[in-house]
XYZ file of C-alpha atoms in Angstrom:
434
model
C -15.647 -4.603 -38.142
C -13.530 -1.909 -36.897
C -14.388 -2.501 -33.294
C -12.988 -6.275 -34.634
C -10.316 -4.992 -36.771
C -9.304 -2.427 -32.886
C -9.352 -6.052 -30.914
C -6.984 -7.777 -33.250
C -4.816 -4.822 -32.651
C -4.961 -4.832 -29.008
C -4.955 -8.956 -28.421
C -1.753 -8.931 -31.273
C 0.004 -6.094 -29.000
C -0.833 -8.169 -25.578
C 0.934 -11.378 -26.354
C 4.054 -9.323 -27.968
C 4.540 -7.376 -24.393
C 4.017 -10.498 -22.204
C 6.542 -12.184 -25.308
C 9.363 -9.286 -24.333
C 8.210 -9.461 -20.907
C 9.418 -13.395 -21.077
C 11.994 -12.845 -23.323
C 13.651 -10.104 -20.400
C 13.005 -12.125 -17.713
C 14.619 -14.943 -19.448
C 18.036 -12.957 -20.134
C 18.403 -10.809 -17.039
C 20.862 -11.459 -14.558
C 19.165 -9.799 -12.046
C 17.782 -11.581 -8.443
C 14.306 -11.715 -8.671
C 12.198 -11.104 -5.704
C 8.042 -11.238 -5.008
C 6.198 -10.118 -1.679
C 2.991 -11.146 -1.041
C -0.085 -11.374 1.500
C -3.060 -9.890 2.301
C -1.358 -6.851 3.849
C 1.915 -5.225 4.552
C 3.430 -6.205 1.174
C 3.478 -2.984 -0.281
C 5.838 -1.878 2.317
C 7.029 -4.579 2.567
C 8.455 -3.564 -1.270
C 8.839 -0.226 -1.476
C 11.659 -0.950 2.698
C 13.407 -4.178 0.870
C 14.042 -1.777 -2.428
C 15.454 1.312 -0.443
C 17.368 -1.522 1.080
C 19.087 -2.603 -1.590
C 19.216 0.337 -3.612
C 21.823 1.191 -1.314
C 23.550 -2.119 -1.562
C 23.148 -2.978 -5.409
C 21.280 -1.596 -8.509
C 17.991 -2.431 -7.660
C 14.830 -1.514 -9.045
C 11.215 -2.376 -6.424
C 8.079 -2.699 -8.253
C 5.042 -1.803 -5.705
C 1.559 -0.390 -5.075
C 1.398 -1.609 -9.502
C 0.582 -5.030 -8.011
C -0.830 -6.829 -11.451
C 0.088 -9.178 -14.374
C 0.245 -5.820 -16.187
C 2.336 -4.224 -14.070
C 4.964 -7.350 -13.908
C 4.620 -6.522 -17.899
C 5.714 -3.476 -18.436
C 8.429 -4.177 -15.957
C 10.149 -7.071 -17.350
C 9.845 -5.134 -21.075
C 9.437 -2.009 -20.208
C 10.896 -0.389 -16.906
C 13.821 -2.528 -16.434
C 15.344 -1.435 -19.866
C 14.857 2.634 -18.833
C 16.353 1.663 -15.436
C 19.344 -0.444 -17.238
C 21.295 -2.933 -15.663
C 19.902 -3.918 -12.208
C 21.462 -6.690 -9.894
C 17.680 -6.809 -7.529
C 14.365 -7.225 -9.059
C 11.766 -6.192 -6.114
C 7.492 -7.636 -7.620
C 4.843 -7.147 -5.063
C 1.837 -9.923 -6.344
C -1.474 -8.997 -5.220
C -4.279 -11.411 -5.718
C -7.551 -10.594 -6.737
C -9.376 -13.075 -7.052
C -8.572 -17.260 -7.724
C -5.096 -18.010 -9.925
C -4.359 -15.068 -9.916
C -0.907 -15.160 -8.202
C 0.161 -18.185 -9.778
C 0.831 -16.423 -13.770
C 2.511 -13.868 -12.210
C 4.747 -16.054 -10.045
C 5.547 -18.255 -13.142
C 6.111 -15.241 -15.220
C 8.119 -13.730 -12.173
C 10.459 -16.831 -12.295
C 11.718 -15.780 -7.922
C 14.911 -16.650 -6.482
C 12.944 -15.039 -3.015
C 9.733 -14.952 -2.641
C 8.408 -13.456 1.062
C 4.669 -14.179 2.342
C 4.076 -11.749 4.624
C 0.401 -13.297 6.124
C -3.275 -14.601 4.979
C -6.369 -12.875 5.758
C -10.027 -13.033 4.783
C -9.635 -10.637 1.895
C -12.072 -9.503 -1.633
C -14.850 -12.028 0.018
C -16.460 -12.603 -2.785
C -13.743 -14.424 -4.352
C -12.192 -16.474 -2.106
C -14.356 -16.860 0.085
C -12.598 -18.329 2.682
C -8.850 -18.340 5.020
C -7.642 -21.976 3.176
C -8.314 -20.428 -0.440
C -6.698 -17.193 0.234
C -3.479 -19.750 1.505
C -3.380 -21.576 -1.101
C -3.478 -18.135 -3.998
C -0.775 -16.963 -1.794
C 1.652 -20.712 -1.436
C 1.360 -20.331 -5.913
C 4.450 -17.526 -4.800
C 6.423 -20.063 -2.491
C 5.779 -22.932 -5.253
C 7.188 -21.065 -8.380
C 10.545 -20.446 -6.364
C 13.428 -22.991 -7.501
C 15.751 -24.930 -4.758
C 17.873 -23.509 -4.731
C 15.534 -20.473 -3.852
C 14.749 -18.276 -0.536
C 11.096 -18.459 0.635
C 10.770 -15.728 4.145
C 7.797 -16.622 5.623
C 5.875 -15.215 9.284
C 6.282 -17.892 12.402
C 3.340 -16.048 14.204
C 0.444 -16.373 11.042
C -0.418 -20.685 10.479
C -1.295 -19.814 7.013
C 1.935 -18.717 6.154
C 3.883 -21.363 8.116
C 2.350 -24.156 7.041
C 3.915 -22.997 3.335
C 7.251 -23.748 4.496
C 6.719 -27.972 4.625
C 5.613 -28.356 1.121
C 8.892 -25.843 0.411
C 11.297 -26.979 -1.830
C 13.896 -25.193 -1.274
C 15.193 -23.238 2.043
C 13.032 -21.748 3.624
C 13.857 -18.705 7.146
C 10.886 -16.783 8.740
C 10.097 -13.909 11.781
C 7.662 -13.156 14.079
C 7.159 -12.739 17.419
C 6.974 -16.325 17.905
C 9.709 -17.934 19.372
C 11.226 -20.176 17.103
C 11.341 -17.810 14.129
C 14.293 -17.295 12.470
C 13.936 -13.455 12.927
C 12.030 -12.669 16.074
C 11.380 -9.261 17.169
C 11.441 -7.944 20.982
C 11.102 -5.103 22.548
C 8.440 -3.376 20.026
C 6.952 -0.191 21.013
C 5.612 2.860 19.257
C 3.281 5.371 21.236
C 2.986 8.750 18.175
C 5.080 11.386 18.185
C 7.659 8.537 19.155
C 7.880 6.556 16.015
C 7.915 2.485 16.082
C 11.012 0.777 17.596
C 12.694 -2.156 18.031
C 15.051 -5.598 18.287
C 15.630 -8.400 15.654
C 17.186 -11.933 17.515
C 18.666 -13.624 14.477
C 21.936 -16.159 14.042
C 24.213 -12.797 14.034
C 23.072 -10.983 17.295
C 20.895 -8.624 17.836
C 20.360 -5.586 15.530
C 18.118 -2.541 16.773
C 16.010 -0.788 14.892
C 14.928 3.413 14.895
C 12.272 3.152 12.135
C 9.736 6.248 10.624
C 6.485 4.065 11.411
C 4.149 5.832 13.338
C 2.585 2.538 14.832
C 3.267 -0.750 16.989
C 1.872 -2.417 13.584
C 4.507 -1.815 10.973
C 7.232 -4.133 13.077
C 5.380 -7.122 10.667
C 6.842 -5.198 7.522
C 9.890 -4.003 8.538
C 10.693 -6.970 9.663
C 9.985 -8.633 7.043
C 11.902 -6.944 4.462
C 15.091 -6.739 7.032
C 15.274 -10.531 7.785
C 15.220 -10.826 3.076
C 18.279 -8.174 3.115
C 20.028 -9.657 5.845
C 19.898 -13.266 4.052
C 20.511 -11.299 0.406
C 23.961 -10.747 1.949
C 23.480 -6.446 3.047
C 25.644 -5.874 5.579
C 23.472 -4.966 9.398
C 24.459 -1.539 9.862
C 23.713 -1.066 6.201
C 20.419 -2.193 6.824
C 20.008 -0.169 9.802
C 20.808 3.493 8.228
C 18.653 2.907 4.838
C 15.095 1.857 7.583
C 15.885 5.275 9.681
C 15.380 7.332 6.120
C 13.283 5.305 4.640
C 10.293 7.084 3.780
C 6.932 5.497 4.550
C 4.005 5.185 1.714
C 1.174 7.747 1.087
C -1.956 6.532 2.074
C -0.789 3.672 4.689
C -0.710 5.807 8.005
C 0.970 9.231 7.134
C 1.567 11.269 9.373
C 1.485 14.414 7.651
C 1.573 17.505 10.317
C 0.744 21.113 8.851
C 1.499 24.788 10.237
C -0.132 25.580 13.316
C -3.090 22.676 12.606
C -3.318 19.964 13.513
C -1.809 16.829 12.797
C -2.747 13.687 10.690
C -2.463 9.917 9.822
C -3.771 9.087 6.646
C -4.462 5.194 6.164
C -7.020 5.567 3.092
C -5.449 3.356 0.823
C -6.925 -0.374 2.191
C -9.881 -0.756 5.297
C -10.067 -4.797 5.920
C -11.897 -5.515 9.165
C -8.569 -6.716 10.662
C -7.339 -3.511 9.683
C -9.996 -1.651 11.661
C -8.565 -2.398 16.029
C -4.451 -1.751 13.929
C -6.131 1.817 13.493
C -7.706 2.213 16.989
C -5.149 0.613 19.089
C -2.975 2.907 17.071
C -4.648 6.578 18.389
C -5.633 5.158 22.039
C -1.401 5.023 22.792
C -0.374 8.232 20.751
C 0.089 11.763 22.615
C -1.835 15.081 21.297
C -3.774 17.656 22.810
C -7.053 16.253 21.360
C -7.670 13.141 18.879
C -10.300 12.338 16.475
C -11.117 9.770 13.984
C -12.403 9.956 10.143
C -13.816 6.308 9.640
C -15.301 5.934 5.467
C -15.435 2.986 3.845
C -14.881 -0.176 5.383
C -14.215 -2.957 2.276
C -14.319 -6.811 2.490
C -16.771 -6.954 5.709
C -19.561 -8.895 6.133
C -22.409 -7.938 8.287
C -21.909 -3.906 7.869
C -24.536 -2.466 10.645
C -22.792 -4.666 12.498
C -18.500 -3.542 11.378
C -19.374 -0.105 11.505
C -21.385 -0.426 15.204
C -18.802 -2.458 16.179
C -16.168 0.227 15.284
C -17.925 2.955 16.240
C -18.438 2.310 20.158
C -14.696 1.595 19.855
C -13.854 4.435 18.348
C -16.150 6.282 20.696
C -14.017 5.621 23.490
C -10.367 6.593 22.134
C -11.269 9.825 20.295
C -12.829 12.640 21.225
C -14.712 13.242 18.345
C -15.663 10.498 16.132
C -17.013 10.913 11.488
C -18.784 8.765 9.668
C -18.395 9.524 5.981
C -19.970 8.247 2.771
C -22.761 5.494 1.922
C -22.250 3.719 5.324
C -22.235 6.601 7.163
C -25.572 5.887 8.960
C -24.435 2.446 9.889
C -22.575 3.903 13.612
C -25.481 3.938 15.902
C -24.527 6.173 17.582
C -27.294 7.726 20.836
C -28.338 11.053 19.929
C -26.339 11.905 22.778
C -23.973 11.245 20.852
C -24.542 13.332 18.048
C -26.251 16.408 19.924
C -23.033 16.553 22.221
C -20.751 16.713 19.213
C -18.973 13.583 20.103
C -20.393 11.586 16.653
C -21.073 13.680 13.282
C -22.304 12.124 10.431
C -21.672 13.739 6.446
C -21.978 12.766 3.534
C -18.468 13.529 0.990
C -16.126 14.430 1.877
C -15.525 17.879 1.027
C -18.460 17.800 3.827
C -15.546 16.039 6.059
C -12.720 18.800 5.531
C -15.332 21.674 5.697
C -16.094 20.587 9.159
C -12.300 19.861 10.120
C -11.345 23.786 9.096
C -14.486 25.013 10.856
C -13.271 22.673 14.032
C -9.240 22.162 13.674
C -7.619 22.579 17.130
C -3.359 23.396 17.071
C -1.740 20.022 17.720
C -4.341 17.478 17.646
C -4.727 14.692 15.715
C -6.241 13.277 13.463
C -6.337 9.447 12.757
C -8.635 8.939 8.640
C -9.383 5.730 8.093
C -10.774 3.625 5.101
C -10.336 1.385 1.451
C -9.386 3.844 -1.478
C -12.581 4.250 -2.645
C -13.478 8.018 -1.087
C -10.057 8.986 -1.859
C -10.188 10.903 1.764
C -6.388 11.651 2.063
C -8.302 14.659 0.075
C -8.847 15.948 3.886
C -5.809 16.022 4.664
C -4.135 17.129 1.054
C -6.545 20.352 1.272
C -4.342 21.477 3.982
C -1.218 22.370 2.198
C -2.980 22.356 -1.304
C -5.696 23.781 -3.119
C -8.355 20.713 -3.384
C -10.459 20.657 -6.218
C -10.846 17.469 -6.852
C -13.991 16.482 -3.931
C -16.394 14.601 -6.732
C -17.192 11.432 -3.658
C -16.157 8.964 -6.255
C -13.602 8.717 -9.424
C -13.494 5.038 -10.133
C -9.823 5.338 -10.330
C -8.015 2.764 -7.528
C -4.575 4.950 -7.484
C -4.541 6.763 -4.164
C -4.652 10.952 -5.146
C -0.905 11.345 -4.787
C -0.243 9.234 -7.253
C -3.019 10.654 -9.480
C -1.670 13.707 -8.893
C -4.649 16.091 -10.631
C -6.638 16.736 -7.037
C -5.371 20.586 -8.277
C -8.402 20.165 -10.977
C -11.846 19.830 -10.972
C -12.325 16.269 -11.955
C -14.809 17.111 -14.964
C -11.561 19.045 -16.124
C -8.800 15.961 -15.504
C -9.761 14.559 -19.548
C -8.555 17.274 -21.227
C -5.529 18.307 -18.129
C -4.280 15.196 -19.108
C -4.763 15.380 -22.940
C -3.486 19.041 -23.513
C 0.328 17.437 -20.933
C 0.937 14.217 -23.230
C 0.851 16.992 -26.136
C 3.206 19.121 -24.291
C 5.318 16.505 -23.889
C 5.103 15.251 -27.319
C 6.217 18.590 -28.024
C 9.212 19.381 -25.844
C 9.825 15.289 -27.397
C 10.120 17.237 -30.830
C 11.786 19.933 -29.764
C 14.599 17.653 -28.910
C 14.938 15.740 -32.065
C 14.613 18.139 -34.157
C 17.559 20.344 -32.451
C 14.850 23.099 -30.748
C 15.273 23.826 -26.481
C 11.854 22.404 -24.530
C 10.556 24.604 -22.182
């Protein structure tokens, strides 16, 4: 009886939130921009929001890219942010027919599609199915809308054929409306590139450590220019952007290693991009930490291939997690220290602290479930949460509880909520918050 009433109340609350979200969207005069794609969409959303914010009031929602997040953005977050001129939302696909409902609620004026790759293999099976899912955002555009599409990806470029609105393209392809040239990054030198468009040539300096960030950079820049942001303001905002945590974020320690933390996603197509970045980088020593590869078929072959490539780049390759044994590293590589197999993130952290060389460059590459970002965080914080797999989708930077032992997280969060409630009560009744 109690469980049934609880489900009824939760269902009513959910319907109420959806109703309020739809009403908020209908009453808003903002320009709504949806961003999707198999990779790069979080960086596009964050960078585009950063650029637009210097032009007009903007609210950008990234990383949290589900229907629940969209509902919260529309009926709650936008109200807290006040009246805005732009709303930028990242729409993620987690299975078949997950983007279409978000697109129908968002009713975007602009749709940006970065790329189509085979992720969430169990749900989509083929690239064509992924493309159909991403296309739903473009199909939701009105005739006066704008689609910003990757000209280099045939599955994305094909979306222009069915679009009922204006289309602009970006990419390296000669026919792209925003054509990218002169791409260069070799850490510690950050990414620089040029974009040829109808307004001339725009030369950009960025904070990114790898060349493959040209794609999200160009997608964001093209969209901002199409929305009327002056080119000089666009260039200035790109320079000051703070890259997202765990997406090739650079962490430089005092007298210790330099880390490039790419531990948010690890689909197979992204592994070589990270390794190429390390190939071009300059450092006194290079090490690569590889955790979980996501959305792969033939796990033994993928880990073996990744190791054979990584060992030619790095002085040492470290595998960790449940698949660490799949490297097929030779006994000679193991005995000579070229390859190290460690079971947990804490083991890796301890190993690196024992063997670190000042100024060395360490790439941390993994899907998010292992939270390998803790290895870098441990150089600047007292990390106490070392549970191998916590089950949280958010990164440790967002969670913020890495300095609290995992078994104390629940009590810590409860106490923090109680403290916040008391502070609100003190304000209501005239007291002073501590």
